[in-house]
mmCIF file of C-alpha atoms and ligand atoms in Angstrom:
data_model
loop_
_atom_site.group_PDB
_atom_site.id
_atom_site.type_symbol
_atom_site.label_atom_id
_atom_site.label_comp_id
_atom_site.label_asym_id
_atom_site.label_seq_id
_atom_site.Cartn_x
_atom_site.Cartn_y
_atom_site.Cartn_z
ATOM 1 C CA MET A 1 0.000 0.000 0.000
ATOM 2 C CA ARG A 2 1.303 3.465 -0.937
ATOM 3 C CA HIS A 3 0.531 6.939 0.334
ATOM 4 C CA LEU A 4 1.365 10.309 -1.238
ATOM 5 C CA MET A 5 2.928 12.775 1.172
ATOM 6 C CA SER A 6 5.285 14.635 -1.184
ATOM 7 C CA PRO A 7 5.740 14.814 -4.967
ATOM 8 C CA LEU A 8 9.097 13.077 -4.397
ATOM 9 C CA ASP A 9 7.256 9.928 -3.292
ATOM 10 C CA LEU A 10 6.887 9.270 -7.023
ATOM 11 C CA SER A 11 9.921 8.486 -9.181
ATOM 12 C CA ILE A 12 10.289 10.453 -12.425
ATOM 13 C CA GLU A 13 9.099 7.385 -14.340
ATOM 14 C CA GLU A 14 6.034 6.960 -12.095
ATOM 15 C CA LEU A 15 5.297 10.650 -12.431
ATOM 16 C CA ASP A 16 5.524 10.476 -16.235
ATOM 17 C CA ASN A 17 3.160 7.492 -16.232
ATOM 18 C CA LEU A 18 0.731 9.326 -13.979
ATOM 19 C CA LEU A 19 0.752 12.426 -16.198
ATOM 20 C CA ASP A 20 0.306 10.244 -19.301
ATOM 21 C CA LEU A 21 -2.678 8.595 -17.610
ATOM 22 C CA ALA A 22 -4.129 12.038 -16.754
ATOM 23 C CA ASN A 23 -3.807 13.114 -20.408
ATOM 24 C CA ASP A 24 -5.513 9.903 -21.511
ATOM 25 C CA ILE A 25 -8.326 10.511 -19.010
ATOM 26 C CA GLU A 26 -8.773 14.012 -20.446
ATOM 27 C CA ASN A 27 -8.998 12.633 -23.977
ATOM 28 C CA HIS A 28 -11.031 9.463 -23.263
ATOM 29 C CA PRO A 29 -13.108 10.063 -20.106
ATOM 30 C CA ARG A 30 -15.674 7.333 -20.882
ATOM 31 C CA LYS A 31 -12.964 4.678 -20.718
ATOM 32 C CA TYR A 32 -12.565 5.416 -16.992
ATOM 33 C CA ALA A 33 -16.206 5.979 -16.039
ATOM 34 C CA HIS A 34 -16.499 2.685 -14.098
ATOM 35 C CA ALA A 35 -12.895 2.136 -13.046
ATOM 36 C CA CYS A 36 -13.757 2.745 -9.375
ATOM 37 C CA ASP A 37 -17.265 1.286 -9.208
ATOM 38 C CA GLY A 38 -17.944 0.318 -5.587
ATOM 39 C CA LYS A 39 -14.945 2.222 -4.178
ATOM 40 C CA LYS A 40 -15.160 5.085 -1.690
ATOM 41 C CA LEU A 41 -12.973 8.162 -1.217
ATOM 42 C CA ALA A 42 -12.947 9.925 2.161
ATOM 43 C CA THR A 43 -12.097 13.643 2.134
ATOM 44 C CA CYS A 44 -10.946 14.702 5.609
ATOM 45 C CA PHE A 45 -10.486 18.466 5.512
ATOM 46 C CA TYR A 46 -9.510 20.235 8.726
ATOM 47 C CA GLU A 47 -8.898 23.454 6.746
ATOM 48 C CA PRO A 48 -11.037 25.289 4.154
ATOM 49 C CA SER A 49 -10.801 24.265 0.517
ATOM 50 C CA THR A 50 -12.736 24.657 -2.708
ATOM 51 C CA ARG A 51 -10.550 23.214 -5.470
ATOM 52 C CA THR A 52 -8.712 20.405 -3.733
ATOM 53 C CA ARG A 53 -11.684 18.887 -1.917
ATOM 54 C CA LEU A 54 -14.194 19.310 -4.722
ATOM 55 C CA SER A 55 -11.797 18.201 -7.459
ATOM 56 C CA PHE A 56 -10.987 15.064 -5.435
ATOM 57 C CA GLU A 57 -14.692 14.407 -5.071
ATOM 58 C CA ALA A 58 -15.352 15.108 -8.767
ATOM 59 C CA ALA A 59 -12.430 12.807 -9.623
ATOM 60 C CA MET A 60 -13.854 9.863 -7.646
ATOM 61 C CA LEU A 61 -17.391 10.452 -8.965
ATOM 62 C CA ASN A 62 -16.030 10.581 -12.548
ATOM 63 C CA LEU A 63 -14.447 7.179 -11.902
ATOM 64 C CA GLY A 64 -17.767 5.666 -10.800
ATOM 65 C CA GLY A 65 -16.932 5.690 -7.083
ATOM 66 C CA SER A 66 -18.543 7.440 -4.115
ATOM 67 C CA VAL A 67 -17.361 10.043 -1.630
ATOM 68 C CA LEU A 68 -17.802 10.749 2.068
ATOM 69 C CA GLY A 69 -16.039 13.029 4.500
ATOM 70 C CA PHE A 70 -15.982 16.273 6.412
ATOM 71 C CA SER A 71 -15.040 19.796 5.358
ATOM 72 C CA SER A 72 -13.976 21.345 8.674
ATOM 73 C CA ALA A 73 -12.470 20.210 11.963
ATOM 74 C CA ASP A 74 -15.560 21.568 13.737
ATOM 75 C CA SER A 75 -17.835 19.116 11.974
ATOM 76 C CA SER A 76 -15.708 16.096 12.926
ATOM 77 C CA SER A 77 -14.809 14.536 16.270
ATOM 78 C CA ALA A 78 -11.557 16.530 16.169
ATOM 79 C CA ALA A 79 -13.723 19.128 17.933
ATOM 80 C CA LYS A 80 -13.996 16.625 20.827
ATOM 81 C CA GLY A 81 -10.241 16.082 20.882
ATOM 82 C CA GLU A 82 -9.794 13.026 18.638
ATOM 83 C CA SER A 83 -6.295 12.700 17.114
ATOM 84 C CA VAL A 84 -5.758 12.587 13.336
ATOM 85 C CA SER A 85 -4.206 9.183 13.806
ATOM 86 C CA ASP A 86 -7.320 7.710 15.464
ATOM 87 C CA THR A 87 -9.585 9.456 12.978
ATOM 88 C CA MET A 88 -7.749 7.967 10.017
ATOM 89 C CA ARG A 89 -7.600 4.506 11.586
ATOM 90 C CA VAL A 90 -11.400 4.618 11.896
ATOM 91 C CA ILE A 91 -11.934 6.053 8.398
ATOM 92 C CA SER A 92 -9.925 3.087 7.087
ATOM 93 C CA CYS A 93 -12.985 1.015 8.080
ATOM 94 C CA TYR A 94 -15.317 3.146 5.961
ATOM 95 C CA ALA A 95 -13.405 4.046 2.779
ATOM 96 C CA ASP A 96 -10.835 2.651 0.320
ATOM 97 C CA ILE A 97 -8.672 5.775 -0.006
ATOM 98 C CA ALA A 98 -8.491 9.117 1.811
ATOM 99 C CA ALA A 99 -7.327 12.686 1.160
ATOM 100 C CA ILE A 100 -6.469 14.785 4.208
ATOM 101 C CA ARG A 101 -5.835 18.524 4.595
ATOM 102 C CA HIS A 102 -4.651 19.820 7.950
ATOM 103 C CA PRO A 103 -3.170 23.108 9.219
ATOM 104 C CA LYS A 104 -0.261 21.326 10.946
ATOM 105 C CA GLU A 105 2.877 20.342 9.058
ATOM 106 C CA GLY A 106 3.320 16.567 9.157
ATOM 107 C CA ALA A 107 -0.320 15.788 10.065
ATOM 108 C CA ALA A 108 -0.902 13.820 6.862
ATOM 109 C CA LEU A 109 2.191 11.727 7.556
ATOM 110 C CA VAL A 110 0.972 10.979 11.091
ATOM 111 C CA ALA A 111 -2.451 10.054 9.678
ATOM 112 C CA SER A 112 -0.876 7.674 7.154
ATOM 113 C CA GLN A 113 1.141 5.768 9.744
ATOM 114 C CA LYS A 114 -1.873 4.014 11.311
ATOM 115 C CA SER A 115 -4.013 3.957 8.196
ATOM 116 C CA LEU A 116 -5.091 0.720 6.515
ATOM 117 C CA ILE A 117 -5.865 2.564 3.253
ATOM 118 C CA PRO A 118 -3.796 4.867 0.976
ATOM 119 C CA VAL A 119 -3.632 8.422 2.346
ATOM 120 C CA ILE A 120 -3.040 11.484 0.165
ATOM 121 C CA ASN A 121 -1.657 14.696 1.617
ATOM 122 C CA ALA A 122 -4.037 17.409 0.373
ATOM 123 C CA GLY A 123 -1.987 20.146 2.082
ATOM 124 C CA ASP A 124 -0.254 20.164 5.483
ATOM 125 C CA GLY A 125 0.274 23.634 6.935
ATOM 126 C CA GLY A 126 2.989 25.609 5.148
ATOM 127 C CA HIS A 127 4.820 22.382 4.235
ATOM 128 C CA GLN A 128 3.663 20.532 1.100
ATOM 129 C CA HIS A 129 0.725 20.307 -1.315
ATOM 130 C CA PRO A 130 1.712 17.431 -3.590
ATOM 131 C CA THR A 131 -1.533 17.104 -5.565
ATOM 132 C CA GLN A 132 -1.365 20.807 -6.445
ATOM 133 C CA THR A 133 2.144 20.079 -7.712
ATOM 134 C CA LEU A 134 0.882 17.194 -9.833
ATOM 135 C CA THR A 135 -1.725 19.617 -11.215
ATOM 136 C CA ASP A 136 0.973 22.218 -11.943
ATOM 137 C CA LEU A 137 3.240 19.681 -13.646
ATOM 138 C CA LEU A 138 0.390 18.367 -15.795
ATOM 139 C CA THR A 139 -0.562 21.927 -16.789
ATOM 140 C CA ILE A 140 3.004 22.876 -17.720
ATOM 141 C CA ARG A 141 3.729 19.623 -19.543
ATOM 142 C CA THR A 142 0.471 19.720 -21.495
ATOM 143 C CA LEU A 143 0.605 23.404 -22.450
ATOM 144 C CA LYS A 144 4.394 23.730 -22.938
ATOM 145 C CA GLY A 145 5.123 20.239 -24.231
ATOM 146 C CA CYS A 146 7.720 19.267 -21.610
ATOM 147 C CA LEU A 147 9.068 20.015 -18.154
ATOM 148 C CA ASP A 148 12.693 20.614 -19.200
ATOM 149 C CA ASN A 149 14.366 23.866 -20.298
ATOM 150 C CA ILE A 150 12.099 26.331 -18.539
ATOM 151 C CA THR A 151 12.635 29.517 -16.556
ATOM 152 C CA ILE A 152 9.893 29.764 -13.966
ATOM 153 C CA GLY A 153 9.168 32.797 -11.818
ATOM 154 C CA LEU A 154 7.542 32.109 -8.464
ATOM 155 C CA CYS A 155 5.986 35.290 -7.148
ATOM 156 C CA GLY A 156 4.367 36.354 -3.880
ATOM 157 C CA ASP A 157 4.348 34.562 -0.555
ATOM 158 C CA LEU A 158 7.239 32.161 -1.003
ATOM 159 C CA LYS A 159 7.643 31.733 2.749
ATOM 160 C CA PHE A 160 4.273 30.262 3.662
ATOM 161 C CA GLY A 161 3.117 29.118 0.194
ATOM 162 C CA ARG A 162 3.226 25.328 0.383
ATOM 163 C CA THR A 163 2.445 24.971 -3.333
ATOM 164 C CA VAL A 164 5.719 26.763 -4.103
ATOM 165 C CA HIS A 165 7.735 24.495 -1.805
ATOM 166 C CA SER A 166 6.279 21.354 -3.384
ATOM 167 C CA LEU A 167 6.733 22.666 -6.926
ATOM 168 C CA ILE A 168 10.402 23.580 -6.418
ATOM 169 C CA ASN A 169 11.057 20.110 -5.000
ATOM 170 C CA ALA A 170 9.425 18.510 -8.016
ATOM 171 C CA LEU A 171 10.909 20.681 -10.778
ATOM 172 C CA ILE A 172 14.549 20.358 -9.725
ATOM 173 C CA ARG A 173 14.432 16.798 -11.082
ATOM 174 C CA TYR A 174 14.081 18.078 -14.665
ATOM 175 C CA ALA A 175 16.873 19.340 -16.943
ATOM 176 C CA ASN A 176 17.804 22.977 -17.285
ATOM 177 C CA VAL A 177 15.101 24.448 -15.043
ATOM 178 C CA LYS A 178 15.909 27.902 -13.681
ATOM 179 C CA PHE A 179 14.010 29.573 -10.832
ATOM 180 C CA VAL A 180 13.394 33.289 -10.374
ATOM 181 C CA LEU A 181 12.125 33.806 -6.824
ATOM 182 C CA ILE A 182 10.157 37.049 -6.656
ATOM 183 C CA SER A 183 9.132 38.162 -3.178
ATOM 184 C CA PRO A 184 9.520 40.893 -0.592
ATOM 185 C CA ASP A 185 12.330 40.225 1.858
ATOM 186 C CA GLU A 186 9.898 39.127 4.589
ATOM 187 C CA LEU A 187 8.314 36.459 2.380
ATOM 188 C CA ARG A 188 11.432 34.845 0.856
ATOM 189 C CA VAL A 189 11.543 31.050 0.481
ATOM 190 C CA PRO A 190 12.564 29.311 3.715
ATOM 191 C CA ASP A 191 16.270 28.628 4.189
ATOM 192 C CA TYR A 192 15.748 24.868 3.912
ATOM 193 C CA ILE A 193 14.442 25.285 0.356
ATOM 194 C CA ARG A 194 17.192 27.702 -0.681
ATOM 195 C CA GLU A 195 20.074 25.816 0.934
ATOM 196 C CA ASP A 196 19.035 22.150 1.081
ATOM 197 C CA VAL A 197 17.067 21.968 -2.156
ATOM 198 C CA LEU A 198 18.392 24.601 -4.582
ATOM 199 C CA GLU A 199 22.003 25.173 -3.556
ATOM 200 C CA LYS A 200 22.739 21.584 -2.573
ATOM 201 C CA ASN A 201 21.609 20.414 -6.009
ATOM 202 C CA ASN A 202 23.348 23.251 -7.922
ATOM 203 C CA ILE A 203 20.045 24.498 -9.305
ATOM 204 C CA PRO A 204 20.306 27.956 -10.893
ATOM 205 C CA TYR A 205 18.131 30.553 -9.164
ATOM 206 C CA GLU A 206 17.972 34.246 -8.440
ATOM 207 C CA GLU A 207 15.963 36.260 -5.950
ATOM 208 C CA LEU A 208 14.315 39.521 -6.985
ATOM 209 C CA GLU A 209 11.854 41.901 -5.422
ATOM 210 C CA ARG A 210 10.474 43.611 -8.543
ATOM 211 C CA LEU A 211 8.109 41.593 -10.714
ATOM 212 C CA GLU A 212 8.669 43.976 -13.662
ATOM 213 C CA GLN A 213 12.366 43.086 -13.674
ATOM 214 C CA ALA A 214 11.635 39.365 -13.902
ATOM 215 C CA MET A 215 8.823 39.388 -16.464
ATOM 216 C CA PRO A 216 10.837 39.451 -19.750
ATOM 217 C CA MET A 217 12.907 36.355 -18.876
ATOM 218 C CA LEU A 218 10.082 34.006 -17.817
ATOM 219 C CA ASP A 219 8.521 31.056 -19.632
ATOM 220 C CA ILE A 220 6.111 30.567 -16.730
ATOM 221 C CA LEU A 221 4.956 32.985 -14.055
ATOM 222 C CA TYR A 222 3.520 31.215 -11.012
ATOM 223 C CA MET A 223 1.636 33.777 -8.918
ATOM 224 C CA THR A 224 0.660 33.038 -5.323
ATOM 225 C CA ARG A 225 -1.624 34.580 -2.728
ATOM 226 C CA VAL A 226 -0.259 36.002 0.511
ATOM 227 C CA GLN A 227 -1.272 33.302 3.006
ATOM 228 C CA LYS A 228 -3.338 35.302 5.490
ATOM 229 C CA GLU A 229 -4.077 32.253 7.638
ATOM 230 C CA ARG A 230 -0.366 31.670 8.390
ATOM 231 C CA PHE A 231 0.494 35.196 9.573
ATOM 232 C CA PHE A 232 0.878 35.790 13.278
ATOM 233 C CA ASN A 233 -0.620 39.272 13.148
ATOM 234 C CA GLU A 234 -3.112 41.078 10.934
ATOM 235 C CA GLU A 235 -0.937 44.205 10.532
ATOM 236 C CA ASP A 236 1.843 42.300 8.777
ATOM 237 C CA TYR A 237 -0.674 40.650 6.450
ATOM 238 C CA ILE A 238 -2.280 43.988 5.522
ATOM 239 C CA ARG A 239 1.142 45.468 4.774
ATOM 240 C CA MET A 240 2.070 42.556 2.497
ATOM 241 C CA LYS A 241 -1.188 41.537 0.854
ATOM 242 C CA ASP A 242 -1.096 43.831 -2.195
ATOM 243 C CA PHE A 243 2.663 43.825 -2.677
ATOM 244 C CA TYR A 244 2.233 42.273 -6.148
ATOM 245 C CA ILE A 245 -0.636 42.846 -8.530
ATOM 246 C CA LEU A 246 -0.249 41.368 -11.995
ATOM 247 C CA ASN A 247 -2.151 43.495 -14.496
ATOM 248 C CA LYS A 248 -2.363 44.137 -18.244
ATOM 249 C CA GLU A 249 0.513 46.627 -18.191
ATOM 250 C CA LYS A 250 2.878 44.145 -16.556
ATOM 251 C CA MET A 251 1.758 41.410 -18.991
ATOM 252 C CA GLU A 252 3.060 43.613 -21.818
ATOM 253 C CA LEU A 253 6.579 43.000 -20.478
ATOM 254 C CA ALA A 254 6.222 39.219 -20.821
ATOM 255 C CA LYS A 255 7.086 36.843 -23.656
ATOM 256 C CA PRO A 256 4.181 36.232 -26.052
ATOM 257 C CA ASP A 257 3.993 32.569 -24.982
ATOM 258 C CA MET A 258 4.625 32.956 -21.248
ATOM 259 C CA LEU A 259 2.056 31.044 -19.163
ATOM 260 C CA VAL A 260 0.502 32.556 -16.043
ATOM 261 C CA LEU A 261 -0.331 29.922 -13.426
ATOM 262 C CA HIS A 262 -1.833 30.317 -9.961
ATOM 263 C CA PRO A 263 -2.933 27.523 -7.621
ATOM 264 C CA LEU A 264 -5.932 29.733 -6.659
ATOM 265 C CA PRO A 265 -7.763 31.075 -4.780
ATOM 266 C CA ARG A 266 -6.590 34.516 -5.864
ATOM 267 C CA VAL A 267 -7.295 37.604 -3.837
ATOM 268 C CA ASN A 268 -5.865 40.756 -5.511
ATOM 269 C CA GLU A 269 -2.591 39.468 -6.912
ATOM 270 C CA ILE A 270 -3.928 38.960 -10.449
ATOM 271 C CA SER A 271 -6.188 41.654 -11.791
ATOM 272 C CA VAL A 272 -9.334 40.269 -13.458
ATOM 273 C CA ASP A 273 -8.345 42.113 -16.639
ATOM 274 C CA VAL A 274 -5.628 39.473 -17.127
ATOM 275 C CA ASP A 275 -8.196 36.644 -17.251
ATOM 276 C CA ASP A 276 -8.923 37.152 -20.960
ATOM 277 C CA ASP A 277 -5.241 37.119 -21.930
ATOM 278 C CA PRO A 278 -4.558 33.835 -23.789
ATOM 279 C CA ARG A 279 -1.492 33.372 -21.574
ATOM 280 C CA ALA A 280 -3.645 33.197 -18.421
ATOM 281 C CA ALA A 281 -3.843 29.459 -17.717
ATOM 282 C CA TYR A 282 -5.002 29.342 -14.093
ATOM 283 C CA PHE A 283 -8.577 28.242 -14.754
ATOM 284 C CA LYS A 284 -7.368 25.534 -17.151
ATOM 285 C CA GLN A 285 -4.974 24.522 -14.375
ATOM 286 C CA ALA A 286 -7.943 23.981 -12.018
ATOM 287 C CA GLN A 287 -9.521 21.686 -14.642
ATOM 288 C CA TYR A 288 -6.282 19.692 -14.973
ATOM 289 C CA GLY A 289 -6.520 19.148 -11.211
ATOM 290 C CA VAL A 290 -9.465 16.814 -11.747
ATOM 291 C CA TYR A 291 -7.688 14.678 -14.373
ATOM 292 C CA VAL A 292 -4.520 14.351 -12.330
ATOM 293 C CA ARG A 293 -6.437 13.417 -9.160
ATOM 294 C CA MET A 294 -8.338 10.786 -11.152
ATOM 295 C CA ALA A 295 -4.986 9.413 -12.310
ATOM 296 C CA LEU A 296 -3.638 9.476 -8.751
ATOM 297 C CA ILE A 297 -6.640 7.620 -7.305
ATOM 298 C CA LEU A 298 -6.280 4.945 -10.008
ATOM 299 C CA THR A 299 -2.551 4.660 -9.365
ATOM 300 C CA LEU A 300 -2.845 4.329 -5.575
ATOM 301 C CA LEU A 301 -5.716 1.840 -5.918
ATOM 302 C CA LYS A 302 -3.487 -0.137 -8.321
ATOM 303 C CA TRP A 303 -5.847 0.009 -11.276
ATOM 304 C CA LYS A 304 -4.686 -2.394 -13.965
ATOM 305 C CA GLY A 305 -6.771 -1.126 -16.888
ATOM 306 C CA ASP A 306 -9.984 -2.516 -18.430
ATOM 307 C CA THR A 307 -11.306 -3.660 -15.052
ATOM 308 C CA THR A 308 -12.479 -1.963 -11.875
ATOM 309 C CA CYS A 309 -9.963 -1.210 -9.089
HETATM 310 N N1 CP B 1 -5.243 25.328 -4.796
HETATM 311 C C1 CP B 1 -5.896 24.977 -3.663
HETATM 312 O O1 CP B 1 -5.386 24.232 -2.838
HETATM 313 O O2 CP B 1 -7.144 25.510 -3.537
HETATM 314 P P1 CP B 1 -8.140 25.217 -2.344
HETATM 315 O O3 CP B 1 -7.519 25.781 -1.089
HETATM 316 O O4 CP B 1 -9.428 25.867 -2.727
HETATM 317 O O5 CP B 1 -8.256 23.713 -2.228
#
C-alpha cells in the first residue's frame, strides 16, 4: 500500500506514467467511467478548501466511485479532541482511499502511519501540497510540451506558500530548469528550500523583489496569494497583501507565450483584466486538477486497466 505525502514519493518514471494517464483521461473520459465502481474516497479536511476537496470528489465520482467526508475540523470529532491518527484509523474502516488537509505540518504523515488505506496529503500547513504540484506539472507539460528547459518565476508569498515548496522540490528533477524567486524580503523562500534543495543540487536561481524586472525572462509565471491564515498578526498581512498585482501593463513585459499559473484562490494578486489574456492558464490549471487526481486515485488503488480497481 502506498501513500502520497510529497511529490518526491513518485519516481520520475512513475510521475511520467501518472501524467500520461491524466492526459488519456482528459482525452477518453468514458474509458474510466467505471474504473472505481464500488470504491469510496474519504475527504478529511480540517482546513477550508474549494478546489482540492471538490476536485478530489469530482475525480472519484467521474471514476464511478462514491465520496464521504468532512469539510472542517468543527464538523468532525476533532472538535472533541480526537487525534488525526485515530480518525484515520477509523476512516480506514469506511473508505478505500483518503485525502487529508490539515493546518499542521506533518499531520498527513501521522495520519498515514496508522491507516489501513492509501492516504493522500491534500496540504499540510505551510509544508507541502503534492496534488497541487501534480496539477501544476500536468498543466506545464500539457501546455508547454515538456518540463525541461524552462525559466519559472515564483511570485508572492514564497515563505508560507506550500504549493511553491512542493513545486520547487518537483521541478529540480528536470533538466535545465531555472528559478526566479520574486518576493519581498519578509516572504522569501525558507532557508531549507534555498540551501538544502536549490544550492545543494546546484540548481540555478535568483531572488528579486520587482516583478517587472523578472517578467521578460520568464517562460512561466507562477503567482501566489499572501497566506493570510499563516500570519501571526493582521498588521503584517495587511502590509504585504497587495505587494504584487499582476495586471495588463505588466503582462506587456512578458514573452508572447509565457504562461501565467496560480494555484488559486486569488485575492488581488492577479487583476481580473488578465483573465482574458490567452497566456492566463489558471482556470485551465484547475480543470487539470481533476484529471490528475483521477490518475492518482487509479494509481494508488493499483488500477490495472480494463477492469475496476
Ligand atoms: N489550490 C488549492 O489548494 O485551492 P483550495 O484551497 O481551494 O483547495
